[in-house]
């Protein structure tokens, strides 16, 4: 049975998902014990004495993040090793019992509010240190108490990022997470926060390499939010090969063909997460392996410009600041974003829309030579466009500038060099009902 249009168009984002979607590009900060042991996954047996940054400067982190034109940051408040970066009452395994002795979540929250950045929390459910892990309700009580501290003591939190990795704890047991209980704590304390990855609001794109699908749909089968499956696909070992891997078996998860016969659908938009370095944590030997500007531009165009958000990890140096190669790259990236997308060449142009909304024509006073096309749909009306072409007029004929599939929150298409025209046209070839375009811009 084919799915009805009415049903497809009834699936729209929640207010919290709409707010999150506007952020588009934000930072991940993996910082903690692993910086002092040069590991990716701690064992949980590390002594808090090891944690001793001498120059921790969350203002510097936020300066770098803001210069990259990112709008938020998510901190690993606790990674799999169980070491907590905040002043928690529920364990001694924290910064407060280390030579550093200060609350890093509080410091970062302050730095964020000075710069207008939003703060998110990564709290690893997998805990290799705590003896309660693997003991059912006792650990869930602990995890909820940690969430409660983090969501009530540090102002507004925009995201709780729940990792799928689930291994054994210190007693060799695995925990069966009580996800619904965790979600209830978040909804209760921070109703505007999105629950990402192992949560129902933001979907993991399915790899850590920085790729997303050619057509990234936000309306997908509800089964995509199944935590067991997400955990199964996510990293099972501390392994670089995994971080480079891009599974190709799930390229189409949202076309009408793929949704055939599936009634249970949700709005579950994608996030692309990757690191600026090979590892999630800082390793001095990777100072020469910071991603190039061209790589980051390409990931940005694919993700932000492909109806997904871009979560870029930048791991600080053990001493507590973002190292020079990463800081430089972030600034270059921010400069490129700003210079590429600040002047819309269609500002003040005259637009006309065909009766069925499938053709949008635009005329500019003088010929324009854009580098990028930007389209956006009004997603409060669902995600509708399935295929489009952009044409321009040259010598009294229409030429194709570019073609694309889905739009959703945002589609950016790089345009071929050398086009110059004052007449442009968007043709929508395939759409779920009438198009609801919000932005048609050329930069
Ligand atoms: C994975 C973790 O195992 C990695 O260490 C990292 O935190 C990444 C974002 O998620 O599941």
Short mmCIF file of C-alpha atoms and ligand atoms in Angstrom, two decimals:
data_model
loop_
_atom_site.label_atom_id
_atom_site.label_comp_id
_atom_site.label_asym_id
_atom_site.label_seq_id
_atom_site.Cartn_x
_atom_site.Cartn_y
_atom_site.Cartn_z
CA UNK A 1 0.00 0.00 0.00
CA UNK A 2 1.42 3.40 -0.90
CA UNK A 3 1.58 5.98 1.78
CA UNK A 4 -0.88 8.91 1.57
CA UNK A 5 0.34 12.45 1.02
CA UNK A 6 -1.81 13.62 3.85
CA UNK A 7 -0.05 11.25 6.22
CA UNK A 8 3.42 12.29 4.99
CA UNK A 9 2.65 15.99 5.33
CA UNK A 10 1.25 15.56 8.81
CA UNK A 11 4.74 14.67 10.11
CA UNK A 12 6.33 17.98 11.16
CA UNK A 13 9.07 19.06 13.60
CA UNK A 14 8.38 19.74 17.26
CA UNK A 15 9.15 23.29 18.50
CA UNK A 16 12.38 22.02 20.11
CA UNK A 17 13.45 20.39 16.84
CA UNK A 18 12.73 23.63 14.98
CA UNK A 19 14.92 25.62 17.37
CA UNK A 20 17.70 23.05 17.14
CA UNK A 21 17.57 23.03 13.32
CA UNK A 22 18.40 26.75 13.24
CA UNK A 23 21.77 26.08 14.91
CA UNK A 24 23.09 24.20 11.85
CA UNK A 25 26.74 24.05 12.92
CA UNK A 26 28.09 23.46 16.43
CA UNK A 27 31.09 22.09 18.26
CA UNK A 28 31.75 18.88 20.12
CA UNK A 29 34.40 19.07 22.84
CA UNK A 30 35.88 15.73 23.87
CA UNK A 31 37.90 16.59 26.93
CA UNK A 32 38.69 14.57 30.05
CA UNK A 33 40.89 11.90 31.49
CA UNK A 34 41.85 10.54 28.07
CA UNK A 35 43.89 13.69 27.41
CA UNK A 36 46.19 12.62 30.28
CA UNK A 37 46.53 8.96 29.31
CA UNK A 38 46.66 9.50 25.54
CA UNK A 39 43.76 7.11 24.97
CA UNK A 40 40.45 7.17 23.15
CA UNK A 41 38.60 5.00 25.64
CA UNK A 42 39.66 5.09 29.28
CA UNK A 43 39.48 1.95 31.37
CA UNK A 44 37.69 3.59 34.30
CA UNK A 45 40.60 2.73 36.58
CA UNK A 46 42.41 6.08 36.12
CA UNK A 47 43.29 7.99 39.29
CA UNK A 48 41.72 11.48 39.50
CA UNK A 49 45.24 12.64 40.47
CA UNK A 50 46.20 12.34 36.81
CA UNK A 51 43.85 15.12 35.74
CA UNK A 52 45.87 18.30 36.05
CA UNK A 53 45.48 20.88 33.27
CA UNK A 54 47.64 23.96 33.80
CA UNK A 55 46.06 26.37 31.34
CA UNK A 56 42.40 25.44 31.06
CA UNK A 57 40.63 28.28 29.32
CA UNK A 58 37.00 27.77 28.30
CA UNK A 59 36.90 31.38 27.04
CA UNK A 60 39.53 30.43 24.48
CA UNK A 61 37.44 27.38 23.44
CA UNK A 62 34.42 29.60 22.94
CA UNK A 63 36.40 32.22 21.03
CA UNK A 64 37.58 29.55 18.59
CA UNK A 65 34.06 28.13 18.30
CA UNK A 66 32.51 31.54 17.67
CA UNK A 67 35.18 32.39 15.10
CA UNK A 68 34.25 29.22 13.22
CA UNK A 69 30.67 30.60 13.08
CA UNK A 70 29.39 27.74 15.19
CA UNK A 71 26.41 28.51 17.39
CA UNK A 72 26.69 25.99 20.22
CA UNK A 73 28.96 23.49 21.95
CA UNK A 74 28.43 20.03 23.43
CA UNK A 75 30.88 18.94 26.16
CA UNK A 76 31.69 15.38 27.22
CA UNK A 77 30.69 15.93 30.85
CA UNK A 78 31.40 12.22 31.35
CA UNK A 79 32.91 9.84 28.80
CA UNK A 80 32.98 6.03 29.03
CA UNK A 81 35.73 6.14 31.72
CA UNK A 82 33.20 7.62 34.16
CA UNK A 83 35.32 10.64 35.15
CA UNK A 84 33.02 13.64 35.72
CA UNK A 85 33.96 17.17 34.68
CA UNK A 86 31.51 18.86 37.04
CA UNK A 87 30.99 19.26 40.76
CA UNK A 88 28.89 16.15 41.34
CA UNK A 89 27.65 14.93 44.70
CA UNK A 90 27.14 11.40 43.49
CA UNK A 91 30.72 10.17 43.00
CA UNK A 92 34.26 11.07 44.01
CA UNK A 93 35.46 10.26 40.52
CA UNK A 94 35.44 13.85 39.33
CA UNK A 95 37.42 17.03 38.72
CA UNK A 96 36.65 18.09 42.28
CA UNK A 97 38.87 15.27 43.55
CA UNK A 98 41.66 16.02 41.08
CA UNK A 99 44.49 18.56 41.42
CA UNK A 100 42.46 20.81 39.10
CA UNK A 101 39.61 21.03 41.61
CA UNK A 102 37.18 23.20 39.63
CA UNK A 103 33.86 22.63 37.83
CA UNK A 104 34.52 22.69 34.07
CA UNK A 105 30.84 22.53 33.08
CA UNK A 106 30.26 25.70 35.11
CA UNK A 107 33.25 27.39 33.51
CA UNK A 108 32.09 26.48 30.03
CA UNK A 109 28.49 27.56 30.75
CA UNK A 110 29.81 30.97 31.74
CA UNK A 111 32.03 31.30 28.69
CA UNK A 112 29.12 30.27 26.44
CA UNK A 113 26.77 32.82 27.86
CA UNK A 114 29.34 35.59 27.38
CA UNK A 115 29.51 34.75 23.68
CA UNK A 116 25.89 33.84 23.04
CA UNK A 117 26.68 30.16 22.40
CA UNK A 118 24.30 27.43 23.49
CA UNK A 119 25.52 24.61 25.71
CA UNK A 120 24.82 20.91 25.30
CA UNK A 121 25.80 17.91 27.39
CA UNK A 122 27.24 14.55 26.38
CA UNK A 123 26.75 12.14 29.27
CA UNK A 124 27.92 8.64 28.45
CA UNK A 125 25.49 6.01 29.68
CA UNK A 126 28.31 3.48 29.46
CA UNK A 127 30.39 3.93 32.61
CA UNK A 128 33.50 1.78 33.08
CA UNK A 129 34.22 3.15 36.53
CA UNK A 130 31.10 3.20 38.62
CA UNK A 131 30.34 0.05 40.61
CA UNK A 132 26.59 0.63 40.17
CA UNK A 133 26.90 0.13 36.39
CA UNK A 134 25.34 -3.20 35.40
CA UNK A 135 23.16 -3.26 38.52
CA UNK A 136 19.88 -2.15 36.96
CA UNK A 137 17.98 0.44 38.93
CA UNK A 138 20.94 1.37 41.13
CA UNK A 139 22.82 2.63 38.08
CA UNK A 140 19.75 4.23 36.50
CA UNK A 141 19.25 6.14 39.77
CA UNK A 142 22.86 7.31 39.55
CA UNK A 143 22.57 8.28 35.88
CA UNK A 144 19.33 10.20 36.51
CA UNK A 145 20.92 11.97 39.49
CA UNK A 146 23.79 13.04 37.22
CA UNK A 147 21.37 14.25 34.57
CA UNK A 148 19.46 16.15 37.22
CA UNK A 149 22.60 17.94 38.37
CA UNK A 150 23.64 18.85 34.85
CA UNK A 151 20.19 19.96 33.77
CA UNK A 152 19.38 22.05 36.80
CA UNK A 153 22.65 23.74 37.72
CA UNK A 154 24.00 25.28 34.52
CA UNK A 155 21.25 27.32 32.87
CA UNK A 156 19.68 26.43 29.54
CA UNK A 157 20.90 23.21 27.93
CA UNK A 158 20.02 22.83 24.23
CA UNK A 159 20.92 19.17 23.78
CA UNK A 160 21.53 15.96 25.68
CA UNK A 161 23.67 13.75 23.46
CA UNK A 162 23.22 10.09 24.37
CA UNK A 163 25.88 7.79 22.99
CA UNK A 164 25.05 4.35 21.71
CA UNK A 165 28.27 2.68 22.90
CA UNK A 166 27.44 0.09 25.56
CA UNK A 167 30.12 -2.18 26.96
CA UNK A 168 30.93 -3.90 30.21
CA UNK A 169 31.36 -2.06 33.46
CA UNK A 170 33.96 -2.64 36.20
CA UNK A 171 32.19 -5.81 37.35
CA UNK A 172 32.01 -7.29 33.86
CA UNK A 173 28.27 -6.61 33.59
CA UNK A 174 26.39 -4.64 30.98
CA UNK A 175 23.63 -2.23 31.90
CA UNK A 176 20.20 -2.30 30.28
CA UNK A 177 19.54 1.43 30.06
CA UNK A 178 16.15 2.71 31.13
CA UNK A 179 15.93 5.18 28.26
CA UNK A 180 12.35 6.24 28.92
CA UNK A 181 13.28 7.19 32.45
CA UNK A 182 16.28 9.22 31.27
CA UNK A 183 14.14 11.00 28.69
CA UNK A 184 11.57 11.90 31.35
CA UNK A 185 14.26 13.59 33.45
CA UNK A 186 15.36 15.66 30.44
CA UNK A 187 11.83 16.59 29.37
CA UNK A 188 10.98 17.60 32.90
CA UNK A 189 14.06 19.75 33.59
CA UNK A 190 14.86 21.11 30.11
CA UNK A 191 11.77 20.75 27.95
CA UNK A 192 13.43 22.62 25.04
CA UNK A 193 16.50 20.36 24.92
CA UNK A 194 16.75 17.86 22.07
CA UNK A 195 17.60 14.24 22.82
CA UNK A 196 20.20 13.26 20.23
CA UNK A 197 21.38 9.94 18.80
CA UNK A 198 19.99 7.47 21.38
CA UNK A 199 16.98 9.72 21.65
CA UNK A 200 13.91 10.59 19.60
CA UNK A 201 14.74 14.15 18.44
CA UNK A 202 17.98 14.13 16.41
CA UNK A 203 19.13 11.20 14.28
CA UNK A 204 22.74 10.05 13.99
CA UNK A 205 23.62 10.02 10.27
CA UNK A 206 25.09 6.55 10.79
CA UNK A 207 28.86 7.10 10.50
CA UNK A 208 31.65 9.12 12.11
CA UNK A 209 33.43 10.00 8.89
CA UNK A 210 31.50 13.19 8.14
CA UNK A 211 29.22 11.87 5.40
CA UNK A 212 25.52 12.11 4.94
CA UNK A 213 23.12 10.76 2.37
CA UNK A 214 22.51 12.40 -1.00
CA UNK A 215 18.86 12.74 0.05
CA UNK A 216 18.66 13.24 3.80
CA UNK A 217 14.97 13.02 4.72
CA UNK A 218 13.67 14.23 8.06
CA UNK A 219 10.55 12.04 7.80
CA UNK A 220 11.67 8.46 8.36
CA UNK A 221 10.34 5.22 9.84
CA UNK A 222 9.95 5.39 13.60
CA UNK A 223 12.12 2.28 13.87
CA UNK A 224 15.14 4.51 13.06
CA UNK A 225 14.89 5.74 16.64
CA UNK A 226 15.23 2.24 18.07
CA UNK A 227 18.01 2.51 20.65
CA UNK A 228 19.05 -1.12 20.41
CA UNK A 229 19.70 -0.70 16.70
CA UNK A 230 21.54 2.60 17.13
CA UNK A 231 23.74 1.03 19.79
CA UNK A 232 24.41 -1.95 17.52
CA UNK A 233 25.62 0.29 14.71
CA UNK A 234 27.70 2.62 16.86
CA UNK A 235 31.28 2.14 17.87
CA UNK A 236 31.93 -1.19 19.60
CA UNK A 237 35.69 -0.87 19.97
CA UNK A 238 38.18 1.94 20.23
CA UNK A 239 39.01 1.69 16.61
CA UNK A 240 40.10 4.15 13.97
CA UNK A 241 38.78 2.03 11.12
CA UNK A 242 35.28 2.49 12.55
CA UNK A 243 35.70 6.25 12.57
CA UNK A 244 36.47 6.20 8.83
CA UNK A 245 33.78 3.69 7.90
CA UNK A 246 30.74 4.73 5.85
CA UNK A 247 28.14 1.97 5.59
CA UNK A 248 26.38 2.11 2.24
CA UNK A 249 23.52 -0.27 2.95
CA UNK A 250 21.12 2.39 4.17
CA UNK A 251 21.29 5.09 1.54
CA UNK A 252 17.58 5.54 1.09
CA UNK A 253 15.60 5.74 4.31
CA UNK A 254 12.98 8.30 3.38
CA UNK A 255 11.88 8.26 -0.27
CA UNK A 256 8.24 7.41 -0.89
CA UNK A 257 9.49 4.08 -2.23
CA UNK A 258 11.45 3.37 0.96
CA UNK A 259 8.44 4.30 3.12
CA UNK A 260 6.04 2.01 1.24
CA UNK A 261 3.93 0.06 3.67
CA UNK A 262 5.38 1.77 6.75
CA UNK A 263 2.76 3.63 8.75
CA UNK A 264 4.74 4.56 11.78
CA UNK A 265 6.76 7.63 10.79
CA UNK A 266 8.54 10.35 12.74
CA UNK A 267 10.25 13.67 12.16
CA UNK A 268 13.83 12.68 12.91
CA UNK A 269 16.33 15.05 11.28
CA UNK A 270 19.97 14.10 10.76
CA UNK A 271 23.16 15.24 12.45
CA UNK A 272 26.62 14.57 10.98
CA UNK A 273 29.28 14.16 13.67
CA UNK A 274 32.95 13.94 12.95
CA UNK A 275 36.26 15.07 14.42
CA UNK A 276 38.67 17.69 13.14
CA UNK A 277 41.39 15.10 13.90
CA UNK A 278 41.48 11.32 13.45
CA UNK A 279 40.63 10.78 17.15
CA UNK A 280 37.80 12.14 19.28
CA UNK A 281 40.35 13.02 21.98
CA UNK A 282 43.59 14.99 21.58
CA UNK A 283 46.81 13.15 20.77
CA UNK A 284 49.95 15.16 20.13
CA UNK A 285 50.96 12.85 17.30
CA UNK A 286 47.83 13.98 15.43
CA UNK A 287 48.84 17.66 15.37
CA UNK A 288 49.81 17.19 11.72
CA UNK A 289 46.54 15.44 10.92
CA UNK A 290 44.05 18.25 11.45
CA UNK A 291 41.53 18.15 8.61
CA UNK A 292 42.22 20.54 5.76
CA UNK A 293 40.04 23.56 5.07
CA UNK A 294 38.86 21.95 1.83
CA UNK A 295 37.74 18.80 3.71
CA UNK A 296 35.82 20.85 6.27
CA UNK A 297 34.22 23.00 3.58
CA UNK A 298 33.09 19.90 1.78
CA UNK A 299 31.60 18.38 4.96
CA UNK A 300 29.89 21.69 5.74
CA UNK A 301 28.34 21.92 2.26
CA UNK A 302 27.19 18.29 2.39
CA UNK A 303 25.74 18.44 5.89
CA UNK A 304 24.45 21.97 6.56
CA UNK A 305 23.76 22.18 2.84
CA UNK A 306 22.15 18.73 2.78
CA UNK A 307 19.40 19.03 5.37
CA UNK A 308 21.56 17.88 8.28
CA UNK A 309 23.32 19.60 11.15
CA UNK A 310 27.11 19.52 11.45
CA UNK A 311 28.62 18.62 14.82
CA UNK A 312 32.38 19.12 14.55
CA UNK A 313 34.56 17.76 17.33
CA UNK A 314 37.55 19.85 18.43
CA UNK A 315 39.48 18.18 21.26
CA UNK A 316 41.48 20.58 23.46
CA UNK A 317 45.13 20.02 24.31
CA UNK A 318 45.69 18.26 27.70
CA UNK A 319 46.69 21.58 29.26
CA UNK A 320 43.22 22.86 28.49
CA UNK A 321 43.20 25.03 25.38
CA UNK A 322 42.45 24.45 21.71
CA UNK A 323 45.79 23.85 20.04
CA UNK A 324 47.13 26.21 17.39
CA UNK A 325 46.54 24.02 14.28
CA UNK A 326 42.88 23.46 15.19
CA UNK A 327 42.33 27.10 16.20
CA UNK A 328 43.77 28.28 12.90
CA UNK A 329 41.58 25.91 10.90
CA UNK A 330 38.43 26.94 12.76
CA UNK A 331 39.11 30.58 12.04
CA UNK A 332 39.71 29.86 8.34
CA UNK A 333 36.47 27.91 8.20
CA UNK A 334 34.50 30.71 9.86
CA UNK A 335 35.96 33.28 7.49
CA UNK A 336 34.96 31.13 4.52
CA UNK A 337 31.41 30.62 5.84
CA UNK A 338 31.00 34.31 6.47
CA UNK A 339 32.39 35.47 3.15
CA UNK A 340 30.50 32.81 1.18
CA UNK A 341 27.05 33.32 2.66
CA UNK A 342 26.70 36.93 3.72
CA UNK A 343 25.66 38.65 0.49
CA UNK A 344 22.51 37.31 -1.14
CA UNK A 345 22.63 38.42 -4.77
CA UNK A 346 18.85 38.02 -5.07
CA UNK A 347 18.16 40.65 -2.40
CA UNK A 348 15.74 43.13 -3.98
CA UNK A 349 15.15 40.97 -7.10
CA UNK A 350 11.62 40.32 -8.38
CA UNK A 351 10.20 36.85 -7.89
CA UNK A 352 7.17 35.23 -9.50
CA UNK A 353 5.66 31.87 -8.62
CA UNK A 354 3.53 29.71 -10.92
CA UNK A 355 0.00 28.88 -9.75
CA UNK A 356 0.91 25.34 -8.78
CA UNK A 357 4.09 26.61 -6.98
CA UNK A 358 6.30 24.33 -9.07
CA UNK A 359 8.20 27.09 -10.88
CA UNK A 360 9.77 30.11 -9.23
CA UNK A 361 11.27 32.73 -11.57
CA UNK A 362 13.48 35.58 -10.54
CA UNK A 363 14.91 38.61 -12.32
CA UNK A 364 17.76 40.75 -11.09
CA UNK A 365 18.50 44.31 -12.19
CA UNK A 366 22.06 43.44 -13.19
CA UNK A 367 23.56 40.06 -14.14
CA UNK A 368 24.79 38.09 -11.12
CA UNK A 369 27.59 35.49 -10.97
CA UNK A 370 26.88 33.37 -7.90
CA UNK A 371 28.96 30.59 -6.37
CA UNK A 372 26.20 28.96 -4.34
CA UNK A 373 22.49 28.38 -4.51
CA UNK A 374 20.65 28.17 -1.16
CA UNK A 375 17.11 26.80 -0.89
CA UNK A 376 15.06 26.32 2.26
CA UNK A 377 11.62 24.90 2.82
CA UNK A 378 9.20 26.05 5.48
CA UNK A 379 9.57 22.81 7.45
CA UNK A 380 6.65 23.66 9.74
CA UNK A 381 4.68 22.45 6.67
CA UNK A 382 6.66 19.21 6.46
CA UNK A 383 9.44 18.22 4.09
CA UNK A 384 8.10 18.25 0.53
CA UNK A 385 10.56 18.80 -2.32
CA UNK A 386 11.91 15.60 -3.88
CA UNK A 387 13.70 16.89 -7.00
CA UNK A 388 14.51 20.27 -8.51
CA UNK A 389 16.55 22.02 -11.21
CA UNK A 390 17.96 25.54 -11.25
CA UNK A 391 18.19 27.19 -14.64
CA UNK A 392 19.55 30.49 -15.90
CA UNK A 393 18.91 32.39 -19.06
CA UNK A 394 21.70 32.81 -21.58
CA UNK A 395 21.35 33.91 -25.20
CA UNK A 396 17.56 33.56 -24.94
CA UNK A 397 17.74 29.94 -23.87
CA UNK A 398 17.46 28.24 -20.47
CA UNK A 399 20.58 26.43 -19.31
CA UNK A 400 20.86 24.09 -16.34
CA UNK A 401 22.94 25.47 -13.47
CA UNK A 402 22.39 22.55 -11.10
CA UNK A 403 20.04 19.78 -10.10
CA UNK A 404 19.22 18.36 -6.73
CA UNK A 405 16.92 16.14 -4.74
CA UNK A 406 15.66 17.03 -1.26
CA UNK A 407 15.73 20.50 0.31
CA UNK A 408 14.22 20.41 3.83
CA UNK A 409 15.73 22.91 6.25
CA UNK A 410 18.51 23.85 3.82
CA UNK A 411 20.06 22.80 0.54
CA UNK A 412 23.28 24.43 -0.64
CA UNK A 413 24.45 23.70 -4.20
CA UNK A 414 27.85 24.86 -5.42
CA UNK A 415 27.35 26.32 -8.93
CA UNK A 416 29.71 25.97 -11.89
CA UNK A 417 32.14 28.88 -12.36
CA UNK A 418 31.53 31.55 -14.92
CA UNK A 419 27.73 31.74 -15.04
CA UNK A 420 26.39 35.28 -15.28
CA UNK A 421 22.72 36.05 -15.78
CA UNK A 422 19.84 38.22 -14.60
CA UNK A 423 17.18 35.57 -15.10
CA UNK A 424 17.00 32.46 -12.95
CA UNK A 425 14.38 29.79 -12.51
CA UNK A 426 13.72 27.03 -10.00
CA UNK A 427 11.74 24.10 -11.35
CA UNK A 428 10.40 21.61 -8.84
CA UNK A 429 9.87 18.31 -10.62
CA UNK A 430 8.73 16.19 -7.78
CA UNK A 431 7.12 17.29 -4.57
CA UNK A 432 4.88 15.96 -1.82
CA UNK A 433 1.94 18.29 -2.46
CA UNK A 434 2.52 21.99 -3.06
CA UNK A 435 5.99 23.36 -2.44
CA UNK A 436 6.45 25.60 0.60
CA UNK A 437 9.65 27.46 -0.17
CA UNK A 438 11.10 29.77 2.46
CA UNK A 439 14.39 30.83 0.85
CA UNK A 440 15.65 31.02 -2.73
CA UNK A 441 19.03 32.78 -2.59
CA UNK A 442 22.21 33.04 -4.64
CA UNK A 443 25.57 33.88 -3.06
C1 LIG B 1 31.30 7.02 20.23
C2 LIG B 1 32.30 6.95 21.41
O1 LIG B 1 32.66 5.62 21.67
C3 LIG B 1 33.48 7.79 21.00
O2 LIG B 1 34.50 7.74 21.96
C4 LIG B 1 32.99 9.22 20.80
O3 LIG B 1 32.56 9.76 22.04
C5 LIG B 1 31.87 9.25 19.76
C6 LIG B 1 31.25 10.61 19.57
O4 LIG B 1 30.86 8.34 20.10
O5 LIG B 1 30.26 6.16 20.38
#
